[in-house]
CSV table of C-alpha atoms and ligand atoms in Angstrom, one decimal:
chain,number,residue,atom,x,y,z
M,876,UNK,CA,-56.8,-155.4,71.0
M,877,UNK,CA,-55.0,-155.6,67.5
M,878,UNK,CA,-53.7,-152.2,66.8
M,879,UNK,CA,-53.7,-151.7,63.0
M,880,UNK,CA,-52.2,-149.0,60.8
M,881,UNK,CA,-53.4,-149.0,57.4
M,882,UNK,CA,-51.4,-146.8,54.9
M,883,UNK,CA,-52.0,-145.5,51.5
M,884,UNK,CA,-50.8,-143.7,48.8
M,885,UNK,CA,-53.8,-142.0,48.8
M,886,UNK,CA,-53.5,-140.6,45.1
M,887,UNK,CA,-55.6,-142.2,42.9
M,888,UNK,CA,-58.0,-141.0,44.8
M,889,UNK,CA,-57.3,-137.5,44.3
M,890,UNK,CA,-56.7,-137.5,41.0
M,891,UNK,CA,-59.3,-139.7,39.4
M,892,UNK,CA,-63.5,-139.0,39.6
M,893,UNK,CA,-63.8,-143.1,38.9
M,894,UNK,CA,-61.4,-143.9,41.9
M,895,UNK,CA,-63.0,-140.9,44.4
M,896,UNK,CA,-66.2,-142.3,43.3
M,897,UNK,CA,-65.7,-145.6,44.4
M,898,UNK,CA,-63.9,-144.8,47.6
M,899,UNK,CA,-64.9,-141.7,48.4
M,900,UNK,CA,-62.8,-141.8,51.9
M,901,UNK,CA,-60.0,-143.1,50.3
M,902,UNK,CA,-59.3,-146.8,50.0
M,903,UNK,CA,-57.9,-146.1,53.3
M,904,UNK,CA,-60.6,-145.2,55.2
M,905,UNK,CA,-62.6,-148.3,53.7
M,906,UNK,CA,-60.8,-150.3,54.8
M,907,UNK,CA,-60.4,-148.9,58.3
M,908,UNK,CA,-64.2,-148.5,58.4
M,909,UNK,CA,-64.5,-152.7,57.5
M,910,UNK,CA,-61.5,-153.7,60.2
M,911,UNK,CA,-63.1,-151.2,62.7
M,912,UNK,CA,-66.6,-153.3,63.0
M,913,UNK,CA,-64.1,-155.9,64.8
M,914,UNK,CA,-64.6,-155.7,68.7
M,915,UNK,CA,-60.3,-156.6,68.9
M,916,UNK,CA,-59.1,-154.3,66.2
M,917,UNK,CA,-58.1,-150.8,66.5
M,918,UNK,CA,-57.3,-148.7,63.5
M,919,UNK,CA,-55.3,-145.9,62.5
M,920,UNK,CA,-54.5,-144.6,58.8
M,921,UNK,CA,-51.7,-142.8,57.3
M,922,UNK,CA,-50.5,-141.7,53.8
M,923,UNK,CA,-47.9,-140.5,51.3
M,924,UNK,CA,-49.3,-136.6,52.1
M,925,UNK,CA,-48.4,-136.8,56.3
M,926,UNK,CA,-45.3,-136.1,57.8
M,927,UNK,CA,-43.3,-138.9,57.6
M,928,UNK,CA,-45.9,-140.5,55.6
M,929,UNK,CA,-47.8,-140.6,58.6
M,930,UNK,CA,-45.2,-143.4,60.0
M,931,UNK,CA,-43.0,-142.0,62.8
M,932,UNK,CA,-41.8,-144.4,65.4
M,933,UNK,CA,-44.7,-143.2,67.9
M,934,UNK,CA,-47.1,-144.7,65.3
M,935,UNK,CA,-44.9,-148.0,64.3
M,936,UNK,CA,-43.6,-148.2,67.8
M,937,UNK,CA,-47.7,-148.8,68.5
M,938,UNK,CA,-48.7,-150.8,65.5
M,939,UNK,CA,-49.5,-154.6,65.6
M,940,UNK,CA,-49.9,-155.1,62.1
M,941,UNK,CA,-49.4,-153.0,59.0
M,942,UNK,CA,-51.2,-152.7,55.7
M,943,UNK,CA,-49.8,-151.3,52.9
M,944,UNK,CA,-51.5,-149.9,49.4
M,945,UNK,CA,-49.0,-148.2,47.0
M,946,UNK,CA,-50.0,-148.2,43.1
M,947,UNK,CA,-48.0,-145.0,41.6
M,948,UNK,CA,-45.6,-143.4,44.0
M,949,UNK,CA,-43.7,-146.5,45.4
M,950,UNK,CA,-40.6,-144.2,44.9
M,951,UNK,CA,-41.8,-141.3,46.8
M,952,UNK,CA,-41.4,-143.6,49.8
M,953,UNK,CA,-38.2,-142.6,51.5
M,954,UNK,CA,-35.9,-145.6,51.2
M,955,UNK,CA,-35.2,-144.4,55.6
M,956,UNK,CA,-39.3,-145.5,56.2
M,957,UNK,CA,-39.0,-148.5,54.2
M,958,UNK,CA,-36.0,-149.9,56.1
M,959,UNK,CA,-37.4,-148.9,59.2
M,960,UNK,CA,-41.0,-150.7,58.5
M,961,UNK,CA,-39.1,-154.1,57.1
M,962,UNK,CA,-36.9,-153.8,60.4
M,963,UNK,CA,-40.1,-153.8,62.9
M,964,UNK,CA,-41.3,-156.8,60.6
M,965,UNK,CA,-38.0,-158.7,61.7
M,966,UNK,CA,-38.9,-157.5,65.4
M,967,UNK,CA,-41.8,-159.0,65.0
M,968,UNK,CA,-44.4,-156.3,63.4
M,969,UNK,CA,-47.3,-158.2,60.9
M,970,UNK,CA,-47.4,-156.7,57.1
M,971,UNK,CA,-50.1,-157.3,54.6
M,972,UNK,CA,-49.1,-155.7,51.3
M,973,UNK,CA,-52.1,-155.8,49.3
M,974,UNK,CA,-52.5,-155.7,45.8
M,975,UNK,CA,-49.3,-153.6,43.8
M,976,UNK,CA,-48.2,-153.4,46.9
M,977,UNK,CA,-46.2,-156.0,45.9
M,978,UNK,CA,-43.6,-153.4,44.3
M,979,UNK,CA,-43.5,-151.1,47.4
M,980,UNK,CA,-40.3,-150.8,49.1
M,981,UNK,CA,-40.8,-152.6,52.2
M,982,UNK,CA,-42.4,-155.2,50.4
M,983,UNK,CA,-39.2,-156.2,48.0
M,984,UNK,CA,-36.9,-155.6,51.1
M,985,UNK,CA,-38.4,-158.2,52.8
M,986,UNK,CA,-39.0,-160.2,49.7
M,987,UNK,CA,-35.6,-160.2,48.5
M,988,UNK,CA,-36.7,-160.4,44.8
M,989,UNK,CA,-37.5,-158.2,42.0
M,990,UNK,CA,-41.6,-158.7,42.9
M,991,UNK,CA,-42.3,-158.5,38.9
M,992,UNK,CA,-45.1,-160.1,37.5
M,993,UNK,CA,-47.8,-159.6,34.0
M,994,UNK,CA,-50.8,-157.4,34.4
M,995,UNK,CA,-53.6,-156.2,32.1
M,996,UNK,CA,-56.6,-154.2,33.1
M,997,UNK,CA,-60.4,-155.1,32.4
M,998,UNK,CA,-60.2,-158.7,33.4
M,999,UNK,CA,-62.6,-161.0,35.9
M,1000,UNK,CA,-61.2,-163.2,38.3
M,1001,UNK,CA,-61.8,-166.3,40.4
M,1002,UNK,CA,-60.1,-166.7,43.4
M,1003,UNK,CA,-59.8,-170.1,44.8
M,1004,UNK,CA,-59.1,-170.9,48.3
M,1005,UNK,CA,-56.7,-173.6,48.3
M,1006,UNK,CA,-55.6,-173.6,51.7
M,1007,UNK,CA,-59.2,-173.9,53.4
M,1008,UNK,CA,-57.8,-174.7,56.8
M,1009,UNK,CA,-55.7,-171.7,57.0
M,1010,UNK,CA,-56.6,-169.1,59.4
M,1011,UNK,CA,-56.7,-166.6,56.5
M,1012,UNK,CA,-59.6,-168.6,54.7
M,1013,UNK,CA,-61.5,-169.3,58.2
M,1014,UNK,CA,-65.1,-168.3,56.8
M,1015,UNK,CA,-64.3,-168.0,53.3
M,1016,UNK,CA,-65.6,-170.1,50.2
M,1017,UNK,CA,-64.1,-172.6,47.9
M,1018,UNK,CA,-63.4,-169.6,45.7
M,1019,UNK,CA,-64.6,-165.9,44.8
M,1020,UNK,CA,-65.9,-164.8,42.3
M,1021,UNK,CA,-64.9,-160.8,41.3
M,1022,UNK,CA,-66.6,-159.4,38.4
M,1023,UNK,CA,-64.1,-156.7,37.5
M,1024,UNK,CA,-60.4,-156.9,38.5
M,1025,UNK,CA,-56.9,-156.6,36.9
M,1026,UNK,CA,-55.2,-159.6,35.7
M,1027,UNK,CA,-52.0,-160.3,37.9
M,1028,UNK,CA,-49.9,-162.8,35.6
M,1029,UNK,CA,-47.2,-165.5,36.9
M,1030,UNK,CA,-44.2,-165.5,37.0
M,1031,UNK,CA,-44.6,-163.6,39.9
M,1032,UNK,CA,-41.1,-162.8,41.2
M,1033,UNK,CA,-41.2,-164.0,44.9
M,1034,UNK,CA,-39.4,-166.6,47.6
M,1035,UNK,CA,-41.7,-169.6,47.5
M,1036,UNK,CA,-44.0,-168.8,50.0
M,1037,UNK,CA,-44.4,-170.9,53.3
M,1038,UNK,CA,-48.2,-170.8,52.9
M,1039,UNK,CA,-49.8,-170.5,49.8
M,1040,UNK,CA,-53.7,-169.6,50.4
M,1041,UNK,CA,-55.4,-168.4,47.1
M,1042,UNK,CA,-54.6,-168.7,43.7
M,1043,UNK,CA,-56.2,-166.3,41.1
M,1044,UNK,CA,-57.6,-167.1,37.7
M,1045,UNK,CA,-58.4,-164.9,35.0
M,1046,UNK,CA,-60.7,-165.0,32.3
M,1047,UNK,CA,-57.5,-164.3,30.0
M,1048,UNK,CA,-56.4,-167.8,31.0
M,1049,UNK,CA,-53.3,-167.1,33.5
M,1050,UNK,CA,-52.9,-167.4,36.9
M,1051,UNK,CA,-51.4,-166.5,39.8
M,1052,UNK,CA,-50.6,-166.9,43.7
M,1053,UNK,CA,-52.6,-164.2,44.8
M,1054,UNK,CA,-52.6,-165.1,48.5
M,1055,UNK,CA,-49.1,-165.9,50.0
M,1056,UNK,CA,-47.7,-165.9,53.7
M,1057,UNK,CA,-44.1,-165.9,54.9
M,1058,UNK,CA,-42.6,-165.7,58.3
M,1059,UNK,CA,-39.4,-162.7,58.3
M,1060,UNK,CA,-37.8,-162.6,61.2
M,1061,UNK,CA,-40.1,-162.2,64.0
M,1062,UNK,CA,-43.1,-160.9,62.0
M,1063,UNK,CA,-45.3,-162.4,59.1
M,1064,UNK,CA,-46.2,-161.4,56.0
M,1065,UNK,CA,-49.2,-161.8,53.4
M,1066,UNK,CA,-49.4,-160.4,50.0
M,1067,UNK,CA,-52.8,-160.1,48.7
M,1068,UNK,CA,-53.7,-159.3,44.9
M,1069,UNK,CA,-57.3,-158.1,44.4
M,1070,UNK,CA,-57.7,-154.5,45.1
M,1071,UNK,CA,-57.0,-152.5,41.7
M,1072,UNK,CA,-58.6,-149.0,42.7
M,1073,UNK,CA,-61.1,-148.9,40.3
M,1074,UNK,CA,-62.8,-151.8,41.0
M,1075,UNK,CA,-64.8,-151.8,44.0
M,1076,UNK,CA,-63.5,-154.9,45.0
M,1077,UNK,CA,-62.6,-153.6,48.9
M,1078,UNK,CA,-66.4,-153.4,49.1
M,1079,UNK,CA,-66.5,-157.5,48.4
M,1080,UNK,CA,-67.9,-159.2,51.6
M,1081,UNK,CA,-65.5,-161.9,50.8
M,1082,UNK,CA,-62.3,-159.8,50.7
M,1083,UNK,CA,-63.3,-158.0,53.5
M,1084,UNK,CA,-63.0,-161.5,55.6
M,1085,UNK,CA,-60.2,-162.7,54.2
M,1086,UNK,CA,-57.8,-159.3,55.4
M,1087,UNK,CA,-59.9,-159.2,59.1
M,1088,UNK,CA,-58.3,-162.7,59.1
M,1089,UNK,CA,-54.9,-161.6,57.7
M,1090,UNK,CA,-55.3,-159.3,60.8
M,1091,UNK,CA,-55.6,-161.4,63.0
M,1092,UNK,CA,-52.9,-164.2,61.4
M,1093,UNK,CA,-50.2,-161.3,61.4
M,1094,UNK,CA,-50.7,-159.6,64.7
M,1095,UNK,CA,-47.9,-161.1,67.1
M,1096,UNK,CA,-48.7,-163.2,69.6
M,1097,UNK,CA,-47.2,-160.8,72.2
M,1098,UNK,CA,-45.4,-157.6,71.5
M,1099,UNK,CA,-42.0,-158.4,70.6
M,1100,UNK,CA,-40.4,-155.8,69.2
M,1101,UNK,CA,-37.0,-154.6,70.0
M,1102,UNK,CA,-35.8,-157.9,71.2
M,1103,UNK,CA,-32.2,-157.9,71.6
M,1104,UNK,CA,-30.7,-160.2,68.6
M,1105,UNK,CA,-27.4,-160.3,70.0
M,1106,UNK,CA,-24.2,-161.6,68.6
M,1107,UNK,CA,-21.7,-161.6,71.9
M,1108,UNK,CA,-20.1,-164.2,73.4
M,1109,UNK,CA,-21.9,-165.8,76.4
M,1110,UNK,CA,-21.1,-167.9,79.1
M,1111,UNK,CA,-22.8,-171.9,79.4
M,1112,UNK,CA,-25.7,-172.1,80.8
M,1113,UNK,CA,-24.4,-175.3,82.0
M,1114,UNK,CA,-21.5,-177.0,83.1
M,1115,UNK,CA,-19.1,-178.6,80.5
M,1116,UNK,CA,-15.8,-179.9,82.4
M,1117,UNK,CA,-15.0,-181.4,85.7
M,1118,UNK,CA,-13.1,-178.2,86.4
M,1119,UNK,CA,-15.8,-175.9,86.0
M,1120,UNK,CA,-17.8,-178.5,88.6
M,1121,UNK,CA,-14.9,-178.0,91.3
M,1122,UNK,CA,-14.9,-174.3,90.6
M,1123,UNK,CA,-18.4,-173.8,91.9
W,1878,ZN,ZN1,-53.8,-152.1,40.0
Protein backbone atom coordinates (compact mmCIF):
# COMPACT_ATOMS: atom_id res chain seq x y z
CA UNK A 1 0.00 0.00 0.00
CA UNK A 2 0.88 3.73 -0.81
CA UNK A 3 0.66 5.58 2.37
CA UNK A 4 -0.36 9.18 1.42
CA UNK A 5 -0.57 12.36 3.56
CA UNK A 6 -2.26 15.11 2.00
CA UNK A 7 -1.86 18.54 3.70
CA UNK A 8 -3.64 21.78 3.48
CA UNK A 9 -3.77 25.10 4.54
CA UNK A 10 -7.14 24.58 5.00
CA UNK A 11 -8.17 28.48 5.09
CA UNK A 12 -9.87 29.35 2.23
CA UNK A 13 -12.16 27.19 3.17
CA UNK A 14 -13.03 28.71 6.35
CA UNK A 15 -13.14 31.96 5.30
CA UNK A 16 -14.87 32.08 1.99
CA UNK A 17 -18.89 30.72 1.40
CA UNK A 18 -17.66 30.22 -2.58
CA UNK A 19 -14.53 28.06 -1.50
CA UNK A 20 -16.70 25.97 1.48
CA UNK A 21 -19.22 25.60 -1.11
CA UNK A 22 -17.23 23.94 -3.46
CA UNK A 23 -15.29 21.80 -1.11
CA UNK A 24 -17.30 21.57 1.64
CA UNK A 25 -14.73 18.97 3.44
CA UNK A 26 -11.92 21.05 2.59
CA UNK A 27 -9.88 20.56 -0.51
CA UNK A 28 -8.32 18.16 1.67
CA UNK A 29 -10.69 15.83 2.22
CA UNK A 30 -11.50 15.75 -1.61
CA UNK A 31 -8.91 14.85 -2.39
CA UNK A 32 -8.42 12.09 0.13
CA UNK A 33 -11.91 10.91 -0.69
CA UNK A 34 -10.67 10.58 -4.72
CA UNK A 35 -7.05 8.80 -3.69
CA UNK A 36 -9.01 6.61 -1.18
CA UNK A 37 -11.22 4.77 -4.10
CA UNK A 38 -7.65 3.26 -4.94
CA UNK A 39 -7.37 -0.40 -3.54
CA UNK A 40 -3.12 0.54 -2.95
CA UNK A 41 -3.53 3.94 -1.42
CA UNK A 42 -4.01 4.89 2.08
CA UNK A 43 -4.64 8.39 3.14
CA UNK A 44 -4.19 10.63 5.91
CA UNK A 45 -4.76 14.55 6.00
CA UNK A 46 -3.30 17.24 7.96
CA UNK A 47 -3.35 21.16 8.07
CA UNK A 48 -2.01 24.55 9.15
CA UNK A 49 -4.64 24.39 12.40
CA UNK A 50 -2.93 20.71 13.93
CA UNK A 51 -0.15 20.52 16.05
CA UNK A 52 2.75 20.56 14.16
CA UNK A 53 0.62 21.22 11.29
CA UNK A 54 -0.42 17.81 11.59
CA UNK A 55 3.33 16.74 10.41
CA UNK A 56 5.29 15.16 13.41
CA UNK A 57 7.82 12.64 12.57
CA UNK A 58 5.23 9.66 13.56
CA UNK A 59 3.23 10.94 10.50
CA UNK A 60 6.24 11.73 7.96
CA UNK A 61 8.18 8.85 9.44
CA UNK A 62 4.98 6.74 7.86
CA UNK A 63 4.23 8.71 4.68
CA UNK A 64 5.09 7.40 1.20
CA UNK A 65 4.27 10.41 -0.67
CA UNK A 66 3.22 13.96 0.30
CA UNK A 67 0.83 16.41 -1.15
CA UNK A 68 0.96 19.82 -0.49
CA UNK A 69 -1.83 22.77 -0.97
CA UNK A 70 -0.76 26.24 0.43
CA UNK A 71 -2.38 29.54 -1.16
CA UNK A 72 -2.21 32.22 1.69
CA UNK A 73 -0.21 31.25 4.69
CA UNK A 74 3.00 29.83 3.14
CA UNK A 75 4.75 31.78 5.91
CA UNK A 76 2.91 30.40 8.83
CA UNK A 77 4.77 27.23 7.94
CA UNK A 78 7.62 26.85 10.42
CA UNK A 79 10.76 27.11 8.39
CA UNK A 80 11.78 23.63 11.21
CA UNK A 81 8.66 21.49 9.18
CA UNK A 82 9.76 22.69 5.95
CA UNK A 83 13.40 21.60 6.32
CA UNK A 84 12.35 18.50 7.81
CA UNK A 85 9.69 17.58 4.82
CA UNK A 86 12.55 18.61 1.97
CA UNK A 87 14.96 16.32 4.11
CA UNK A 88 12.67 13.08 3.93
CA UNK A 89 12.28 14.06 0.06
CA UNK A 90 16.21 13.61 -0.15
CA UNK A 91 15.64 10.23 1.91
CA UNK A 92 13.63 9.32 -0.46
CA UNK A 93 9.94 10.62 0.54
CA UNK A 94 7.58 11.58 -2.96
CA UNK A 95 6.12 15.34 -3.01
CA UNK A 96 3.46 16.70 -5.25
CA UNK A 97 3.07 20.39 -4.66
CA UNK A 98 0.04 21.24 -6.37
CA UNK A 99 -1.02 24.32 -7.67
CA UNK A 100 0.54 27.76 -5.47
CA UNK A 101 2.11 25.30 -3.92
CA UNK A 102 4.69 26.18 -5.92
CA UNK A 103 5.66 29.10 -3.28
CA UNK A 104 5.40 26.81 -0.20
CA UNK A 105 8.54 26.36 1.68
CA UNK A 106 9.36 22.92 1.05
CA UNK A 107 8.69 23.43 -2.41
CA UNK A 108 11.46 26.41 -3.04
CA UNK A 109 13.89 24.47 -0.74
CA UNK A 110 13.90 21.72 -2.94
CA UNK A 111 13.61 23.92 -5.94
CA UNK A 112 16.42 26.09 -5.33
CA UNK A 113 14.78 29.08 -7.12
CA UNK A 114 12.59 31.99 -6.38
CA UNK A 115 9.28 29.70 -7.86
CA UNK A 116 7.83 33.22 -9.28
CA UNK A 117 5.64 33.26 -12.05
CA UNK A 118 2.33 35.67 -13.77
CA UNK A 119 -1.11 34.97 -12.62
CA UNK A 120 -4.56 36.41 -13.18
CA UNK A 121 -7.93 35.11 -12.07
CA UNK A 122 -11.04 34.30 -14.30
CA UNK A 123 -9.26 32.57 -17.11
CA UNK A 124 -9.91 28.90 -19.02
CA UNK A 125 -7.36 26.65 -19.65
CA UNK A 126 -6.24 23.78 -21.88
CA UNK A 127 -3.89 21.40 -20.65
CA UNK A 128 -2.03 19.39 -23.01
CA UNK A 129 -0.39 16.26 -22.28
CA UNK A 130 2.88 16.34 -23.96
CA UNK A 131 4.49 13.56 -22.41
CA UNK A 132 1.76 10.73 -23.19
CA UNK A 133 3.99 7.92 -22.24
CA UNK A 134 4.75 9.10 -18.84
CA UNK A 135 3.31 7.31 -16.10
CA UNK A 136 1.68 10.57 -14.92
CA UNK A 137 -0.47 10.76 -18.22
CA UNK A 138 -1.17 6.79 -18.17
CA UNK A 139 -5.06 7.15 -18.97
CA UNK A 140 -5.23 10.73 -19.71
CA UNK A 141 -6.09 12.60 -22.97
CA UNK A 142 -4.25 14.64 -25.51
CA UNK A 143 -5.30 17.57 -23.44
CA UNK A 144 -7.99 18.93 -20.85
CA UNK A 145 -10.11 21.13 -21.17
CA UNK A 146 -11.00 23.34 -17.65
CA UNK A 147 -13.68 25.79 -17.99
CA UNK A 148 -12.68 28.06 -15.20
CA UNK A 149 -9.15 28.27 -13.84
CA UNK A 150 -6.40 30.87 -12.96
CA UNK A 151 -3.93 31.82 -15.52
CA UNK A 152 -0.30 30.61 -14.30
CA UNK A 153 2.04 32.74 -16.67
CA UNK A 154 5.82 31.78 -17.74
CA UNK A 155 8.57 32.65 -16.73
CA UNK A 156 7.95 30.24 -14.13
CA UNK A 157 11.02 30.39 -11.91
CA UNK A 158 12.15 26.64 -11.71
CA UNK A 159 15.38 24.18 -12.44
CA UNK A 160 14.51 22.79 -15.85
CA UNK A 161 12.60 19.96 -15.04
CA UNK A 162 13.73 16.22 -15.84
CA UNK A 163 10.22 15.48 -17.14
CA UNK A 164 8.03 17.88 -18.43
CA UNK A 165 4.33 16.33 -18.72
CA UNK A 166 1.68 19.13 -19.31
CA UNK A 167 1.83 22.35 -20.52
CA UNK A 168 -1.10 24.82 -19.78
CA UNK A 169 -2.64 27.36 -22.21
CA UNK A 170 -4.78 30.07 -21.40
CA UNK A 171 -7.34 31.86 -23.19
CA UNK A 172 -5.25 35.14 -22.34
CA UNK A 173 -2.67 33.67 -24.73
CA UNK A 174 0.29 32.58 -22.24
CA UNK A 175 1.48 29.45 -21.21
CA UNK A 176 3.03 27.50 -18.97
CA UNK A 177 4.73 24.15 -17.66
CA UNK A 178 2.01 23.15 -15.55
CA UNK A 179 3.10 19.52 -15.02
CA UNK A 180 6.92 19.02 -14.11
CA UNK A 181 8.90 16.15 -12.36
CA UNK A 182 12.36 16.10 -10.80
CA UNK A 183 14.23 13.53 -8.99
CA UNK A 184 15.92 15.35 -5.29
CA UNK A 185 17.84 13.13 -3.67
CA UNK A 186 16.27 9.97 -3.08
CA UNK A 187 12.61 11.22 -3.59
CA UNK A 188 10.66 12.79 -6.69
CA UNK A 189 8.82 15.56 -7.10
CA UNK A 190 5.86 16.89 -9.31
CA UNK A 191 4.39 20.32 -9.39
CA UNK A 192 0.99 20.47 -10.64
CA UNK A 193 -0.86 23.96 -11.57
CA UNK A 194 -4.65 23.49 -11.82
CA UNK A 195 -6.40 23.65 -8.49
CA UNK A 196 -7.17 27.47 -7.68
CA UNK A 197 -9.88 26.94 -4.76
CA UNK A 198 -12.55 28.35 -6.34
CA UNK A 199 -12.77 26.49 -9.17
CA UNK A 200 -14.03 23.07 -8.79
CA UNK A 201 -11.33 21.80 -10.76
CA UNK A 202 -10.34 18.87 -7.94
CA UNK A 203 -13.77 17.53 -8.96
CA UNK A 204 -12.34 17.11 -12.84
CA UNK A 205 -12.33 13.30 -13.63
CA UNK A 206 -9.18 14.12 -15.54
CA UNK A 207 -7.23 15.74 -12.70
CA UNK A 208 -8.28 13.30 -10.43
CA UNK A 209 -6.17 10.67 -12.71
CA UNK A 210 -3.47 12.51 -13.37
CA UNK A 211 -2.52 12.97 -9.16
CA UNK A 212 -3.62 9.01 -8.52
CA UNK A 213 -0.79 8.61 -11.04
CA UNK A 214 1.50 11.26 -9.52
CA UNK A 215 0.82 8.86 -6.57
CA UNK A 216 1.81 6.23 -7.69
CA UNK A 217 5.04 7.81 -9.90
CA UNK A 218 6.33 9.41 -6.48
CA UNK A 219 5.87 6.67 -3.98
CA UNK A 220 9.42 4.96 -3.53
CA UNK A 221 10.05 1.85 -4.79
CA UNK A 222 10.89 0.61 -1.26
CA UNK A 223 11.14 2.57 1.85
CA UNK A 224 14.32 4.26 2.01
CA UNK A 225 14.36 6.74 4.24
CA UNK A 226 17.16 7.35 6.67
CA UNK A 227 19.77 5.80 4.59
CA UNK A 228 23.04 6.59 5.85
CA UNK A 229 24.72 9.23 3.24
CA UNK A 230 28.02 8.94 4.72
CA UNK A 231 31.12 10.86 4.08
CA UNK A 232 33.95 8.72 6.07
CA UNK A 233 36.82 7.13 4.80
CA UNK A 234 36.35 3.49 3.89
CA UNK A 235 38.52 0.75 3.21
CA UNK A 236 38.62 -1.09 -0.82
CA UNK A 237 36.44 -3.35 -1.30
CA UNK A 238 39.12 -4.79 -3.39
CA UNK A 239 42.58 -5.35 -3.50
CA UNK A 240 44.85 -2.55 -5.07
CA UNK A 241 48.66 -3.65 -4.49
CA UNK A 242 50.65 -6.78 -4.45
CA UNK A 243 51.23 -6.08 -0.80
CA UNK A 244 47.85 -5.89 0.23
CA UNK A 245 47.61 -9.63 -1.77
CA UNK A 246 50.53 -11.03 0.51
CA UNK A 247 48.87 -9.47 3.53
CA UNK A 248 45.82 -11.66 3.30
ZN1 LIG B 1 -4.83 30.13 -6.94
Amino acid sequence: MIKVTVWNEGLHEKLSKTVAGIYPAGIHNCIKSFLSSQEDIVVRTATLSDKKCGLSDEVLDDTDVLIWWGHMAHEKVPDKIAAKVAQRVLDGMGFIALHSAHYSKPFKLLMGTSCSLNWREGDRERLWTVNPSHPIAKGVPPFINIPVEEMYGERFDIPEPEQLVFIGWFAGGEVFRSGCCWQRGLGRVFYFQPGHETNPTYHDENIQRIIINAVRWAAPCRKVFNVPTGHSKISPEERLHEADAKKH
